[in-house]
């Protein structure tokens, strides 16, 4: 398509469409500004029209839907962007940021689309999605045990490239392979190796970003405060992260995966009760999760785990430290670490290249999170069991992830992720459903969350930013500063680190160009209505 005719078709769209503004912003993104923004992009000789997708394009709907990982945000009444940009080179991102800032256009950056509340691709004001799907190169340096990975790549693609090169090198990130590295690393990121090696963010050693002025910066240019903030504080509050340099870790050539399942409430409660006293204290070579969910109309407790060693050594340890689990040799399988990634992702007996599939989620969901610092009584766990028997819990899931080990050795101020020493485990409350009727499923999550209030961390009741929860609060433009609003949920995600994040934000993005419903606020940006 010629640029002139392309621009004309977009201009027609902008002048005939109407969009709702429900969240205040320092610069109004009116239709004239949208047209000027587009012309600004097209004036850049480096940007080609195929990077720009308008609602009039046949590709628009498929590009938008391709990374919607929560179908709660795919309904027709969910606000749609006025444009989607799919950069093919870093300079495209620079141009987008510079033009958007010049004409007051609101940008949302999407890597893998796994923001639990859809904030990377949904908001109630005119916006443009910067979709980084094409920026996904991965360069593995085995000799130096490092990788440069662009933020449009998924952690599954990263794992595959590492595993393809070397079976004894690994990276401690999440278990869901379709999650984008952009958001995952910038929020912390954890998986089966967190007890041995900590978070993904703990192993980020450099980054390339586009800041609010459109400059490409690496660690040396951005400075240590900026670099600290994007490793757990949510990069989308500060910049567009183009790529991460990460350090790899060593794993044995043979690891062991296992799973024990129980359908009896009495048997399961006995194991879970003991698990609370053991899971964060045993050797950091051992990771055992608890998963509670329905299976064929019954509640099932599963105890999937990873051991960095042989079956023989695993059974010896568990029989001594945690005999209540009842682990047997038939429950265990030896394999390579990269094969264990496939196993934990529940992808079956597939070759490791299955990790590169960028599949789209088919269900809607709502989630919340908590951190537990004292073992819960059996009565509390029993109440969770009964909740899972309720009709609304047909596809619900409760996940207990053990901490301890390396997580207790890293100070809570080393990165913005503060939930370190003193936390036994984290709980994730999830409920999935199909269709448009969502209220009863979301209320179920709220009830379970309320049930647990007396048993979890308090002052503040903590939450994990990568399990985003807008129920904790969001900017609504009440008669107080954005800082005062943001602090109410910011301290739950970041505890004492919130104040430092605000200082960094004030320094690197004082005009609040990079913002969303729960972004880090600058001190200087005061907004009232």
Coordinates of C-alpha atoms in Angstrom, one line a residue:
X1 CA 0.0 0.0 0.0
X2 CA 1.3 3.4 -0.9
X3 CA 2.0 5.6 2.2
X4 CA -0.3 8.4 1.0
X5 CA -3.3 6.2 0.5
X6 CA -2.4 4.3 3.7
X7 CA -2.4 7.6 5.7
X8 CA -5.7 8.7 4.1
X9 CA -7.5 5.5 5.1
X10 CA -6.2 5.9 8.7
X11 CA -7.2 9.6 8.8
X12 CA -10.8 8.6 7.7
X13 CA -10.9 6.2 10.6
X14 CA -9.7 8.7 13.2
X15 CA -12.2 11.4 12.1
X16 CA -15.2 9.0 12.2
X17 CA -14.5 7.0 15.3
X18 CA -15.4 8.0 18.9
X19 CA -13.6 6.8 22.0
X20 CA -14.3 7.0 25.7
X21 CA -11.9 8.9 28.0
X22 CA -12.4 7.7 31.5
X23 CA -9.0 8.1 33.0
X24 CA -7.4 11.6 33.1
X25 CA -4.0 12.2 31.4
X26 CA -1.9 15.3 31.3
X27 CA -2.3 15.7 27.5
X28 CA -5.6 14.9 25.8
X29 CA -5.1 12.4 23.0
X30 CA -7.8 13.8 20.6
X31 CA -8.3 12.8 17.0
X32 CA -6.2 15.5 15.6
X33 CA -3.3 14.4 17.8
X34 CA -3.8 10.8 16.6
X35 CA -3.6 11.9 13.0
X36 CA -0.5 14.0 13.7
X37 CA 1.0 11.0 15.6
X38 CA 0.5 8.8 12.6
X39 CA 1.9 11.3 10.2
X40 CA 4.9 11.7 12.5
X41 CA 5.5 7.9 12.3
X42 CA 5.2 7.9 8.5
X43 CA 7.6 10.8 8.1
X44 CA 10.2 8.5 9.7
X45 CA 11.8 6.9 6.7
X46 CA 12.8 3.9 8.8
X47 CA 9.2 2.9 9.6
X48 CA 7.3 1.0 6.9
X49 CA 3.5 0.8 6.7
X50 CA 3.4 -3.0 7.6
X51 CA 4.5 -2.0 11.1
X52 CA 1.3 0.0 11.5
X53 CA -2.1 -1.8 11.9
X54 CA -5.3 0.2 12.0
X55 CA -8.8 -1.1 12.8
X56 CA -9.5 -0.9 9.0
X57 CA -6.8 -3.4 8.3
X58 CA -7.6 -7.1 7.8
X59 CA -4.7 -8.0 10.1
X60 CA -5.8 -5.8 13.0
X61 CA -8.1 -8.2 14.8
X62 CA -5.7 -11.2 14.5
X63 CA -2.7 -9.1 15.7
X64 CA -4.7 -7.8 18.6
X65 CA -6.1 -11.2 19.6
X66 CA -2.8 -13.2 19.1
X67 CA -1.4 -12.2 22.5
X68 CA -4.6 -11.9 24.6
X69 CA -3.8 -14.5 27.2
X70 CA -6.9 -13.7 29.4
X71 CA -10.1 -14.1 27.5
X72 CA -11.8 -11.9 30.0
X73 CA -10.4 -9.1 27.8
X74 CA -11.4 -10.3 24.4
X75 CA -15.1 -9.5 24.6
X76 CA -16.5 -7.0 22.0
X77 CA -17.2 -4.4 24.7
X78 CA -13.6 -4.3 25.8
X79 CA -11.8 -1.0 24.6
X80 CA -9.7 -1.5 21.6
X81 CA -6.5 0.4 20.5
X82 CA -6.6 3.1 17.8
X83 CA -3.5 1.6 16.4
X84 CA -1.2 -1.4 16.9
X85 CA 2.5 -1.0 16.1
X86 CA 4.7 -4.1 15.6
X87 CA 8.2 -2.8 15.5
X88 CA 10.8 -4.7 13.5
X89 CA 13.8 -2.8 14.8
X90 CA 14.7 -0.8 17.9
X91 CA 14.6 2.5 16.0
X92 CA 10.8 1.8 15.4
X93 CA 10.3 1.8 19.1
X94 CA 12.3 5.1 19.4
X95 CA 10.1 6.7 16.8
X96 CA 6.9 5.5 18.4
X97 CA 8.0 6.9 21.8
X98 CA 9.1 10.3 20.4
X99 CA 6.0 10.8 18.3
X100 CA 3.7 9.6 21.0
X101 CA 5.3 12.0 23.5
X102 CA 5.1 14.9 21.0
X103 CA 1.4 14.5 20.3
X104 CA 0.2 13.2 23.7
X105 CA -0.6 9.6 22.6
X106 CA -0.9 7.0 25.3
X107 CA 1.1 3.8 24.7
X108 CA 0.8 0.3 26.1
X109 CA 3.7 -2.1 25.6
X110 CA 3.0 -5.8 25.1
X111 CA 5.5 -8.6 25.2
X112 CA 3.6 -11.9 25.6
X113 CA 0.3 -10.5 26.7
X114 CA 0.2 -12.3 30.1
X115 CA -0.6 -9.3 32.3
X116 CA -3.2 -10.8 34.6
X117 CA -5.4 -7.7 34.3
X118 CA -4.7 -7.1 30.6
X119 CA -3.0 -3.8 31.1
X120 CA -0.6 -4.3 28.3
X121 CA -3.4 -4.2 25.8
X122 CA -6.5 -2.7 27.4
X123 CA -7.3 0.7 28.9
X124 CA -10.4 3.1 28.9
X125 CA -8.8 5.9 27.0
X126 CA -7.5 6.3 23.4
X127 CA -4.3 4.3 23.2
X128 CA -1.8 2.6 20.9
X129 CA -0.3 -0.9 21.5
X130 CA 3.4 -1.3 21.0
X131 CA 3.5 -5.0 20.4
X132 CA 7.1 -6.3 20.5
X133 CA 6.4 -9.7 18.9
X134 CA 8.9 -9.1 16.1
X135 CA 11.7 -8.2 18.6
X136 CA 12.5 -11.7 19.8
X137 CA 16.1 -12.6 18.9
X138 CA 18.0 -14.7 21.3
X139 CA 21.8 -14.9 21.3
X140 CA 23.3 -17.5 23.6
X141 CA 27.0 -17.2 24.6
X142 CA 27.8 -20.6 26.2
X143 CA 31.4 -19.8 26.9
X144 CA 30.4 -16.7 29.0
X145 CA 27.2 -18.3 30.3
X146 CA 25.1 -15.4 29.2
X147 CA 22.3 -14.5 26.8
X148 CA 21.0 -11.4 25.1
X149 CA 17.2 -11.9 24.7
X150 CA 14.8 -9.4 23.1
X151 CA 11.7 -8.8 25.1
X152 CA 9.3 -10.0 22.4
X153 CA 10.6 -13.5 23.0
X154 CA 8.8 -15.9 25.3
X155 CA 10.5 -17.8 28.2
X156 CA 9.7 -21.0 26.3
X157 CA 11.7 -19.7 23.3
X158 CA 14.5 -18.7 25.7
X159 CA 14.6 -22.1 27.4
X160 CA 14.6 -23.9 24.0
X161 CA 17.6 -21.9 22.8
X162 CA 19.5 -22.6 26.0
X163 CA 18.6 -26.3 26.0
X164 CA 19.5 -26.7 22.4
X165 CA 23.0 -25.4 23.0
X166 CA 23.8 -26.9 26.4
X167 CA 21.9 -29.4 28.6
X168 CA 23.7 -28.3 31.8
X169 CA 23.0 -24.6 31.6
X170 CA 19.6 -23.2 32.6
X171 CA 17.8 -20.0 33.7
X172 CA 15.5 -19.6 36.7
X173 CA 12.3 -18.2 35.3
X174 CA 8.7 -19.3 35.2
X175 CA 6.9 -22.5 34.3
X176 CA 4.5 -21.2 31.6
X177 CA 6.4 -21.1 28.3
X178 CA 4.2 -18.6 26.5
X179 CA 5.0 -15.8 29.0
X180 CA 7.0 -12.9 27.4
X181 CA 10.4 -12.2 28.9
X182 CA 9.6 -8.4 28.9
X183 CA 7.0 -8.4 31.6
X184 CA 8.2 -11.6 33.4
X185 CA 11.7 -10.4 34.2
X186 CA 10.7 -6.8 34.9
X187 CA 8.3 -8.0 37.6
X188 CA 10.7 -10.5 39.2
X189 CA 9.9 -13.9 37.6
X190 CA 10.1 -17.2 39.4
X191 CA 9.8 -20.9 38.7
X192 CA 11.1 -24.3 39.9
X193 CA 14.6 -23.0 40.4
X194 CA 13.8 -20.1 42.8
X195 CA 14.9 -21.9 45.9
X196 CA 18.3 -22.7 44.4
X197 CA 18.9 -19.6 42.4
X198 CA 16.3 -17.0 43.2
X199 CA 14.3 -14.9 40.7
X200 CA 14.8 -14.3 37.0
X201 CA 15.4 -10.6 37.8
X202 CA 18.3 -11.6 40.2
X203 CA 20.2 -12.8 37.1
X204 CA 19.7 -9.8 34.8
X205 CA 23.1 -8.3 34.2
X206 CA 22.3 -5.7 31.6
X207 CA 19.4 -4.3 29.6
X208 CA 18.7 -2.1 26.6
X209 CA 15.8 0.3 27.0
X210 CA 14.1 3.2 25.2
X211 CA 13.4 5.9 27.8
X212 CA 10.7 8.5 27.9
X213 CA 12.9 10.8 25.7
X214 CA 13.3 8.1 23.0
X215 CA 16.9 7.4 23.8
X216 CA 18.4 3.8 23.7
X217 CA 20.2 3.2 27.0
X218 CA 22.1 0.3 28.5
X219 CA 23.0 -0.2 32.1
X220 CA 26.0 2.0 32.0
X221 CA 24.1 5.0 30.5
X222 CA 20.9 4.5 32.5
X223 CA 22.6 4.3 35.9
X224 CA 22.2 1.8 38.8
X225 CA 18.9 3.2 40.2
X226 CA 17.2 3.0 36.8
X227 CA 18.6 -0.5 36.3
X228 CA 17.5 -1.6 39.8
X229 CA 14.0 -0.4 39.2
X230 CA 13.3 -2.4 36.0
X231 CA 14.4 -5.7 37.6
X232 CA 11.3 -6.3 39.7
X233 CA 9.5 -2.9 39.7
X234 CA 7.7 -3.4 36.4
X235 CA 9.5 -2.0 33.5
X236 CA 6.4 -0.5 31.8
X237 CA 6.4 2.2 34.5
X238 CA 9.8 3.5 33.4
X239 CA 10.6 2.7 29.8
X240 CA 10.3 0.2 26.9
X241 CA 12.7 -2.6 27.6
X242 CA 14.1 -3.8 24.3
X243 CA 16.3 -6.6 25.5
X244 CA 17.8 -8.2 28.6
X245 CA 21.3 -9.7 29.1
X246 CA 21.0 -12.5 31.6
X247 CA 23.5 -14.8 33.3
X248 CA 22.9 -18.5 33.1
X249 CA 23.3 -21.0 35.9
X250 CA 24.6 -24.6 36.1
X251 CA 22.3 -27.5 36.6
X252 CA 23.1 -31.2 36.8
X253 CA 23.0 -33.3 33.6
X254 CA 20.3 -35.4 35.3
X255 CA 17.4 -34.0 37.4
X256 CA 14.3 -35.7 38.7
X257 CA 10.7 -34.7 38.4
X258 CA 7.9 -36.3 40.5
X259 CA 4.3 -35.9 41.4
X260 CA 2.2 -37.3 44.2
X261 CA -1.6 -37.0 44.1
X262 CA -4.3 -37.4 46.8
X263 CA -8.1 -37.3 46.6
X264 CA -8.7 -37.9 50.3
X265 CA -9.1 -34.7 52.2
X266 CA -7.6 -36.3 55.3
X267 CA -4.5 -37.6 53.5
X268 CA -4.0 -34.4 51.7
X269 CA -4.3 -32.2 54.8
X270 CA -1.8 -34.3 56.6
X271 CA 0.8 -33.8 53.8
X272 CA 0.1 -30.1 53.3
X273 CA 0.3 -29.4 57.0
X274 CA 3.7 -31.0 57.2
X275 CA 4.8 -29.4 53.9
X276 CA 4.4 -26.0 55.5
X277 CA 7.1 -26.9 58.0
X278 CA 9.5 -28.6 55.5
X279 CA 9.2 -27.1 52.0
X280 CA 11.2 -23.8 52.7
X281 CA 13.8 -25.5 54.9
X282 CA 14.9 -28.7 53.1
X283 CA 17.9 -28.6 50.7
X284 CA 17.5 -25.9 48.1
X285 CA 18.0 -28.7 45.5
X286 CA 14.4 -29.6 46.2
X287 CA 11.3 -27.8 45.0
X288 CA 7.8 -29.1 45.9
X289 CA 4.7 -27.2 45.0
X290 CA 1.2 -27.8 46.3
X291 CA -1.7 -27.6 43.8
X292 CA -5.4 -27.9 44.8
X293 CA -8.0 -28.2 42.1
X294 CA -11.0 -30.1 40.9
X295 CA -10.6 -33.3 38.9
X296 CA -13.7 -35.3 37.7
X297 CA -15.9 -33.5 40.2
X298 CA -13.5 -34.3 43.1
X299 CA -10.9 -32.1 44.8
X300 CA -7.4 -33.3 44.0
X301 CA -4.2 -32.3 45.8
X302 CA -1.0 -32.6 43.7
X303 CA 2.5 -32.3 44.9
X304 CA 4.7 -31.8 41.8
X305 CA 8.4 -31.3 42.3
X306 CA 11.9 -31.0 40.9
X307 CA 15.1 -32.3 42.4
X308 CA 18.5 -31.3 41.1
X309 CA 19.9 -34.8 41.2
X310 CA 19.1 -38.5 40.9
X311 CA 16.1 -40.4 42.0
X312 CA 18.2 -42.4 44.5
X313 CA 19.4 -39.3 46.3
X314 CA 15.9 -37.7 46.1
X315 CA 14.2 -40.7 47.8
X316 CA 16.9 -40.8 50.5
X317 CA 16.3 -37.1 51.3
X318 CA 12.5 -37.2 51.2
X319 CA 12.2 -40.3 53.2
X320 CA 14.3 -38.6 55.9
X321 CA 12.9 -35.1 55.8
X322 CA 9.4 -35.5 54.5
X323 CA 8.2 -39.1 54.8
X324 CA 4.6 -37.9 55.0
X325 CA 4.7 -37.3 51.3
X326 CA 4.9 -41.0 50.6
X327 CA 7.1 -40.5 47.6
X328 CA 7.9 -43.8 45.7
X329 CA 10.3 -44.5 42.9
X330 CA 7.4 -45.0 40.5
X331 CA 6.4 -41.4 41.1
X332 CA 9.7 -40.2 39.8
X333 CA 11.4 -39.7 36.4
X334 CA 14.9 -38.8 35.6
X335 CA 15.5 -36.4 32.7
X336 CA 17.5 -33.3 31.7
X337 CA 16.6 -29.9 33.0
X338 CA 15.2 -28.7 29.7
X339 CA 13.0 -31.8 29.5
X340 CA 11.8 -31.0 33.0
X341 CA 10.6 -27.6 31.7
X342 CA 8.4 -29.4 29.2
X343 CA 7.1 -31.7 32.0
X344 CA 6.2 -28.8 34.4
X345 CA 4.4 -27.0 31.5
X346 CA 2.3 -30.2 31.2
X347 CA 3.0 -30.4 27.5
X348 CA 3.3 -34.2 27.4
X349 CA 6.0 -36.3 26.0
X350 CA 6.9 -33.7 23.3
X351 CA 10.3 -32.7 22.0
X352 CA 11.7 -29.6 23.5
X353 CA 10.8 -27.5 20.5
X354 CA 7.2 -27.5 21.8
X355 CA 8.4 -24.7 24.1
X356 CA 8.6 -22.4 21.1
X357 CA 4.8 -22.5 20.4
X358 CA 3.2 -19.2 21.1
X359 CA -0.3 -20.5 21.8
X360 CA -3.2 -18.3 22.8
X361 CA -5.1 -19.0 26.0
X362 CA -8.7 -20.2 25.6
X363 CA -10.1 -19.4 29.1
X364 CA -10.9 -16.2 31.0
X365 CA -9.5 -16.0 34.6
X366 CA -9.1 -13.9 37.7
X367 CA -6.3 -14.3 40.2
X368 CA -5.0 -13.0 43.5
X369 CA -1.9 -13.6 45.6
X370 CA -0.7 -13.8 49.1
X371 CA 2.5 -14.6 51.1
X372 CA 2.4 -16.9 54.1
X373 CA 4.9 -16.3 57.0
X374 CA 3.5 -18.8 59.6
X375 CA 2.1 -22.2 58.9
X376 CA -1.7 -22.2 58.5
X377 CA -3.8 -24.5 60.8
X378 CA -5.4 -27.5 59.2
X379 CA -8.8 -25.9 59.7
X380 CA -7.8 -23.1 57.2
X381 CA -6.6 -25.7 54.6
X382 CA -9.8 -27.7 55.1
X383 CA -11.8 -24.5 54.4
X384 CA -9.9 -24.1 51.1
X385 CA -10.8 -27.8 50.3
X386 CA -14.5 -27.1 50.9
X387 CA -14.3 -23.9 48.8
X388 CA -13.1 -26.0 45.9
X389 CA -16.2 -28.2 46.1
X390 CA -18.4 -25.2 45.3
X391 CA -20.1 -25.1 41.9
X392 CA -18.2 -21.9 40.9
X393 CA -14.9 -23.7 41.5
X394 CA -15.1 -26.2 38.7
X395 CA -12.0 -24.8 37.0
X396 CA -10.4 -23.2 40.1
X397 CA -6.8 -23.7 41.2
X398 CA -4.8 -22.9 44.3
X399 CA -1.1 -23.0 44.0
X400 CA 1.3 -22.9 46.9
X401 CA 4.9 -22.1 45.9
X402 CA 7.7 -22.7 48.5
X403 CA 10.3 -20.1 49.2
X404 CA 13.4 -20.3 51.4
X405 CA 16.8 -21.2 50.1
X406 CA 18.3 -18.5 47.9
X407 CA 15.2 -16.4 48.3
X408 CA 16.0 -16.0 52.0
X409 CA 19.7 -15.1 51.3
X410 CA 19.0 -12.1 49.0
X411 CA 18.1 -8.9 50.9
X412 CA 14.6 -7.5 50.3
X413 CA 16.1 -4.3 48.9
X414 CA 18.5 -5.9 46.4
X415 CA 15.7 -5.7 43.7
X416 CA 12.3 -4.1 44.0
X417 CA 10.8 -7.6 44.7
X418 CA 10.7 -7.5 48.5
X419 CA 9.1 -10.8 49.5
X420 CA 12.2 -12.7 50.5
X421 CA 13.3 -13.8 54.0
X422 CA 10.5 -14.7 56.4
X423 CA 8.1 -15.9 53.7
X424 CA 7.4 -19.6 53.8
X425 CA 5.4 -19.7 50.6
X426 CA 3.3 -17.8 48.2
X427 CA -0.4 -18.6 47.4
X428 CA -1.9 -18.0 44.0
X429 CA -5.7 -18.1 43.9
X430 CA -7.0 -18.7 40.4
X431 CA -10.4 -19.3 38.8
X432 CA -11.0 -20.0 35.1
X433 CA -14.2 -20.0 33.1
X434 CA -15.6 -19.9 29.6
X435 CA -18.2 -17.4 28.3
X436 CA -19.3 -14.0 29.3
X437 CA -20.7 -14.7 32.7
X438 CA -17.9 -13.8 35.0
X439 CA -19.2 -12.3 38.2
X440 CA -19.8 -15.6 40.1
X441 CA -16.3 -16.9 39.3
X442 CA -14.6 -13.7 40.3
X443 CA -16.6 -13.5 43.5
X444 CA -15.4 -17.0 44.3
X445 CA -11.8 -15.8 44.2
X446 CA -12.7 -12.8 46.4
X447 CA -14.4 -15.1 49.0
X448 CA -11.3 -17.4 49.2
X449 CA -9.0 -14.4 49.4
X450 CA -11.2 -13.0 52.3
X451 CA -11.1 -16.4 54.0
X452 CA -7.3 -16.4 54.2
X453 CA -6.9 -12.8 55.6
X454 CA -6.0 -13.9 59.1
X455 CA -3.5 -16.5 58.0
X456 CA -1.3 -14.5 55.6
X457 CA 1.3 -11.7 55.7
X458 CA -0.1 -8.4 57.1
X459 CA 0.9 -4.8 57.4
X460 CA 0.9 -4.8 54.5
X461 CA -0.8 -7.8 53.1
X462 CA 1.6 -8.5 50.3
X463 CA 1.0 -9.2 46.6
X464 CA 3.1 -10.1 43.6
X465 CA 3.2 -7.6 40.8
X466 CA 3.4 -10.4 38.1
X467 CA 0.0 -11.7 39.5
X468 CA -1.5 -8.2 39.1
X469 CA -4.7 -7.6 40.9
X470 CA -6.7 -4.4 40.2
X471 CA -8.9 -5.1 43.2
X472 CA -6.0 -3.7 45.3
X473 CA -6.7 -0.3 43.8
X474 CA -6.1 1.8 40.7
X475 CA -5.9 5.4 39.7
X476 CA -9.3 7.0 39.6
X477 CA -8.4 10.7 39.7
X478 CA -9.8 11.5 43.2
X479 CA -8.8 14.7 44.9
X480 CA -5.3 13.6 46.0
X481 CA -2.0 13.2 44.3
X482 CA -1.2 10.2 42.1
X483 CA 1.5 9.3 44.6
X484 CA -1.0 9.1 47.4
X485 CA -3.3 6.9 45.3
X486 CA -0.5 4.6 44.1
X487 CA 1.0 4.1 47.5
X488 CA -2.1 2.2 48.7
X489 CA -1.3 -0.8 46.4
X490 CA 2.3 0.0 45.7
X491 CA 3.4 -0.9 49.2
X492 CA 1.6 -4.3 48.9
X493 CA 3.6 -5.1 45.8
X494 CA 6.9 -3.5 46.8
X495 CA 6.8 -2.8 50.6
X496 CA 9.6 -0.4 51.5
X497 CA 11.0 -0.4 48.0
X498 CA 8.0 1.6 46.7
X499 CA 9.5 4.9 47.9
X500 CA 12.7 4.2 46.0
X501 CA 10.8 3.2 42.9
X502 CA 8.9 6.6 43.1
X503 CA 12.2 8.4 43.3
X504 CA 13.5 6.6 40.2
X505 CA 10.3 7.3 38.4
X506 CA 10.5 11.0 39.3
X507 CA 14.0 11.1 37.9
X508 CA 13.6 9.2 34.7
X509 CA 10.0 10.0 33.7
X510 CA 8.7 13.0 35.7
X511 CA 5.9 13.7 33.2
X512 CA 4.5 10.2 33.7
X513 CA 4.7 9.3 30.0
X514 CA 4.8 5.6 30.8
X515 CA 1.8 4.9 32.9
X516 CA -1.1 2.6 33.5
X517 CA -3.8 1.9 36.1
X518 CA -1.2 0.7 38.7
X519 CA 2.1 2.2 37.4
X520 CA 4.7 3.7 39.7
X521 CA 3.8 7.4 40.2
X522 CA 6.3 10.3 40.1
X523 CA 6.4 12.7 43.1
X524 CA 5.9 15.7 40.9
X525 CA 2.8 14.6 39.0
X526 CA -0.3 15.8 40.9
X527 CA -3.6 15.4 39.2
X528 CA -7.0 16.3 40.5
X529 CA -10.5 16.5 39.0

